[in-house]
Amino acid sequence: MTSTTKLKVLGINIETIKLLLQVIIFISIAGASISSRLFSVIRFESIIHEFDPWFNFRATKYLVNHSFYDFLNWFDDRTWYPLGRVTGGTLYPGLMVTSGVIWHTLRDWFGLPIDIRNICVLLAPAFSGLTAIFTYFLTTEMKDSNAGLLAAIFMGIAPGYISRSVAGSYDNEAIAITLLMATFYFWIKSMKIGSVFYGTLTALFYFYMVSAWGGYVFITNLIPLHVFVLLLMGRYNHKLYTAYNTWYAIGTLASMQIPFVGFLPIRSNDHMAALGVFGLIQLVAFGDYIKSRIPEKQFKTFLTVSMILIAGLGIGGLIGLTALGWIAPWTGRFYSLWDTSYAKIHIPIIASVSEHQPTAWPAFFFDTSMLIWLFPVGVYLCFQDLKDEHLFVIIYGVLCSYFAGVMVRLMLTLTPIICVSAAIAISKLFDVYLDLSEFWHSSSSTRTKLFTGLSKLLVLSSFTYYLFFFVYHCTWVTSNAYSSPSVVLASKNPDGSPAIIDDYREAYYWLRMNTAEDAKVMSWWDYGYQIGGMADRTTLVDNNTWNNTHIATVGKAMCSSEEVAYDILKQHDVDYVLIIFGGVIGFSGDDINKFLWMIRISEGIWPDEIHERDYFTERGEYRVDGQAPKAMQESLMYKMSYYRFHELFMGRDAVDRVRNQQIPIQNAPELSVLDEVFTSTNWIVRIYKVKDADNLGRDLKKASAFGKNSKKTRIAKKPKIDLRE
Amino acid sequence: MIGIISWFLLFLSVQCIDIVKNWENLQYTRSIDLSKSYIKETVDIEAINIDDKPNGEYYFHIPDGLNNYNISLISGTFNEQLAILEFQEISNKLYKFKLPIPIASKSNAKFKIRFIYMDNLLPLPKSIELGDVQSLLIKINQFNFNAYNTKNYELNFEGLTKGQNMDIINDNYEIDENECNFDVPTIEPRIEDKSYKFGPVEDIPPFSIKPMGLLYDHNRPLAKALNLERSIWLPSSDINKFQIEEYYELTNVGANLKSGFSRVDWMKGKYEGMRNHWGYSHLELPTSIENQFDNYYFTDKVGMVTTHRLIKNFLVFEPRFPLFGGWFYNFTLGWDQNFGESLKKLDDDTYILRIPLINSGIDLTYKNVNLNFYLPENSQFINISSPIEFKSITYDNEKSYLDVSEGHNKITVNYENLFEDLSKVDVLIMYKFTKASYWWKVLKISSFIFTGLISYYLLNLINLKID
């Protein structure tokens, strides 16, 4: 403040009031963003959600019970049996280390021995508060603190981000978005002032991000792209040089310390852009130096020759190194970013994940509400100013819009920039329409004043309504769409009172309590992490999906006949087979509905034995009723799902409530290689035990048929009383 | 070699007690209650002092001699509850009690002795179908294993609907077989007043043994808590509430399922709501005036369990799945309890707390019970009083929320082989907690916070600006 006359309200400096207001607003934003993420805790309980978080939770427990080095060297022999998984070397430890540090700090320094589960559950909401703050700083750099506050509140409650950060969704993204915003903020700051200090901070947050989420590659490419565009626009300066080099040198060296990343930054093509721009900026700096020393004409020749040389060397080197296998080929996930049908054809395992599907258009509105149409306005306003930092918003916005359209999960990275742009737009609008000074300063007529006032009132009131509606929409979406733990399902009793369906935990706990500690459980990979986390038993495949063949093997066992499946089960020492069946209560996320993916994935490995076509009727329908094809009816999955299902219907045809199909009683499957050992209350989880080989060396089908026959004869002997009459 | 010596020493320890045969049992009646998952036996003895001089001691052997079960509790009264008898265990299952007054020569005395034992019931057949009725086999000595001659002997079994006795071969006797008397008369059972009776028979010599088995229908689960951690958390402030948390490791020691658990059969048989089914699906915990289970919760290792309800006089809990023989289930139950009458202040700083030994589930037995008292931080443990004998007591510290010194004082009292009725028994603990130690803790916490704030302020004074 340079002015000597300070404005005062009630004797208090206006700057103090502003600061106070800002602090109050910040606290409110943090409060809103944390509390709107607590629906599931209040409605259900403090529980880890979905699938991946169960692995993260298990890994965190391992970390707090062992040393950090044990954690990094952790070889987990309880997953991917019999292969095991080099867990310590194949995970991003940032999330677990963060929780571990918080746990230790609270316990050792503050005398608060909080259960690690609660820390894991509440980590995402806590970090969402921080995200709001970093979004504020980032947007403040773009415009001013008014826009910053708006961006912070948008970020705090936008469903696109909440979807991955409700209490209990203990996933890498929970902290990664915070780190993303922090890294970008420090990057803009360092780029603007050319500070080594801020460049270092950018690198440190980048390192934290690398340790936390595979999506760090986004930063690795976005910052170089920003720099590249600036260079193309001839906006090179020493500040940019300082900022980029500091970030790249420190950030890359630091990121290589993460075991899972290792030498990727100099080998993988994902990282080549950053390396290339690093080289380029050196050349540009050199050119800049040359330019200042030699006449313009000579410089042009120098430029042409060196450009051709560099381009040739660069492209040649890239091709050469890829051909030699020194640098990794492009990954499937990367291809599917450019060609949405790539995965479906080549890698069914990637396509089978629902979050890898292309985004449906309504999802954009669902996840960001009014921000989606304010977003282009914000980008347009950035074009108007087009300072270096605005370019960042534009690049980020354009890139992420494309990616979010390709993959649902990338909606998450788009949301922050939507919030920032929308905040810039609204704040600009408010700057204009909230400026009421002309009423008492301008000399315009009363009539003009009246119309101006009315139009201002109209715009302001409609935007107040939009803002109100935005909060309402966000709360509704969060409450209804993103707050289900999916481990526990909400339901209603016949009298309308709320009830919960707890079948998953029931079955997992049964496994944990009543099976041998080294029992091997086979299930589809979706449930691998949950079985590891809740049932504490060895699994064959899990959500890590690192070995496609192993997953295909499980798929083959599920879709083959009993005889073929039994050999696979025995080869893999399987003791129990676990399936999810929703036919009784109408739970649509069951294994029969995922069955086609099992078939497709195993067909990819055994195209001679498994044919997807065999599982469809002649008219190409997917049926489980009387018209179900033979391959379907004979598959292990079908048999396990409908085993003794008919008995619920008292001799009538069974009705599958998910697929709304009637299964005739004569289709009731019989099992000879498996024994039913547990079925949960609502039949969602069914567990079968693999039979041992028959004592008499018969095949199990014959043996169980013999067992059934002998039983029947015994019953037949009973009613002899009639003869006495 | 060492094994032989130790076996010999053990043999001596059993045999060296030379019991003077100065009593004769005129009447010796055993009543065995089989209605529960443990066995309650009552022995009514009328004895005469056959010595020349007054006699004030009686040796009582748990009347079995077949060493295959665990004794939970033994108690007795003298002459129609005139006085309570105090038992002293001499050796394995051999007790001595002193009479309140010596009995003159040729005079009679009456004792009523009750004892509880467990782990003696065997499901037979071991594995049954869901709809079958569970039968249990109890192996028992048909006669009285006693140091004295018995004039008249009777054996009654109660609390069973259907049973049959069978001869069994036993090769695991408690004492040297040469000392036992196997030459016993054959007695036929009869049914009278809903009980299964043997005898009366006359003139039974000391240490008579005839192993018998009784196979009877018992279609209730044999629920057992293998471990119970009962933790009492006492507050340091003056609030009228304290917390109790109990961790159970439950199992069913009854019959196993013949095949896997079939939900269809379970649903079709409607066993869930059945009181008389051998699958353990409900745990019932009685409420009391002192304990209404305020703010109670059930959790297990995968989170909250919601299948519970508080109905009249009972807290009913359904485990995630019913427990059949050999199945296990762990859970934690916690609640708040008002101090009410259970905490007394002896003087300004000394407190005495009365708490039931266990909070029993109906028809539940316990193998190993740890009763943990968490006294407030900086308090001082003085003494503990338990009406039944505990196996061990240990002292430790455990840090809980905002414990900034040593942590809570943890006193762990270990018991074994308990059963439901022991919830009527109270344990008393006396401890000292001064106002000064309370304020010292408050001061310590606030000084930490103050130091933190001051350091933040001081750090803010350092100018780190580089712009």
PDB file of C-alpha atoms in Angstrom, chain B residues 33-38 121 123 128 132-137 158-163 215-223 254-255 276-279 363:
ATOM      1  CA  ASP B  33     -27.515 -80.538  34.866  1.00  0.00           C
ATOM      2  CA  LEU B  34     -27.035 -80.986  31.117  1.00  0.00           C
ATOM      3  CA  SER B  35     -29.278 -78.186  29.883  1.00  0.00           C
ATOM      4  CA  LYS B  36     -26.390 -75.828  29.101  1.00  0.00           C
ATOM      5  CA  SER B  37     -23.219 -75.863  27.083  1.00  0.00           C
ATOM      6  CA  TYR B  38     -21.304 -76.504  30.312  1.00  0.00           C
ATOM      7  CA  LEU B 121     -19.141 -82.644  25.789  1.00  0.00           C
ATOM      8  CA  PRO B 123     -20.812 -84.072  19.515  1.00  0.00           C
ATOM      9  CA  ILE B 128     -24.289 -83.648  10.792  1.00  0.00           C
ATOM     10  CA  ASP B 132     -30.329 -82.973  11.935  1.00  0.00           C
ATOM     11  CA  VAL B 133     -30.559 -82.907  15.691  1.00  0.00           C
ATOM     12  CA  GLN B 134     -27.272 -82.587  17.484  1.00  0.00           C
ATOM     13  CA  SER B 135     -26.405 -85.317  20.004  1.00  0.00           C
ATOM     14  CA  LEU B 136     -23.757 -84.895  22.620  1.00  0.00           C
ATOM     15  CA  LEU B 137     -21.799 -87.513  24.407  1.00  0.00           C
ATOM     16  CA  GLU B 158     -31.313 -83.365  34.473  1.00  0.00           C
ATOM     17  CA  GLY B 159     -32.079 -81.031  31.602  1.00  0.00           C
ATOM     18  CA  LEU B 160     -32.155 -83.526  28.769  1.00  0.00           C
ATOM     19  CA  THR B 161     -35.046 -84.593  26.594  1.00  0.00           C
ATOM     20  CA  LYS B 162     -33.747 -87.827  25.152  1.00  0.00           C
ATOM     21  CA  GLY B 163     -30.718 -89.868  26.067  1.00  0.00           C
ATOM     22  CA  LEU B 215     -25.564 -89.711  24.538  1.00  0.00           C
ATOM     23  CA  TYR B 216     -28.313 -87.113  24.651  1.00  0.00           C
ATOM     24  CA  ASP B 217     -30.059 -84.701  22.317  1.00  0.00           C
ATOM     25  CA  HIS B 218     -28.947 -81.129  22.720  1.00  0.00           C
ATOM     26  CA  ASN B 219     -30.007 -79.001  19.784  1.00  0.00           C
ATOM     27  CA  ARG B 220     -28.412 -75.829  21.085  1.00  0.00           C
ATOM     28  CA  PRO B 221     -25.009 -74.509  20.079  1.00  0.00           C
ATOM     29  CA  LEU B 222     -21.996 -75.041  22.281  1.00  0.00           C
ATOM     30  CA  ALA B 223     -20.786 -71.453  22.050  1.00  0.00           C
ATOM     31  CA  GLY B 254     -20.596 -78.475  18.814  1.00  0.00           C
ATOM     32  CA  ALA B 255     -21.186 -80.566  15.729  1.00  0.00           C
ATOM     33  CA  ASN B 276     -33.440 -74.581  19.169  1.00  0.00           C
ATOM     34  CA  HIS B 277     -30.905 -75.049  16.454  1.00  0.00           C
ATOM     35  CA  TRP B 278     -27.320 -76.034  16.906  1.00  0.00           C
ATOM     36  CA  GLY B 279     -26.006 -73.319  14.572  1.00  0.00           C
ATOM     37  CA  ASP B 363     -25.142 -70.004  27.560  1.00  0.00           C
TER      38      ASP B 363
END
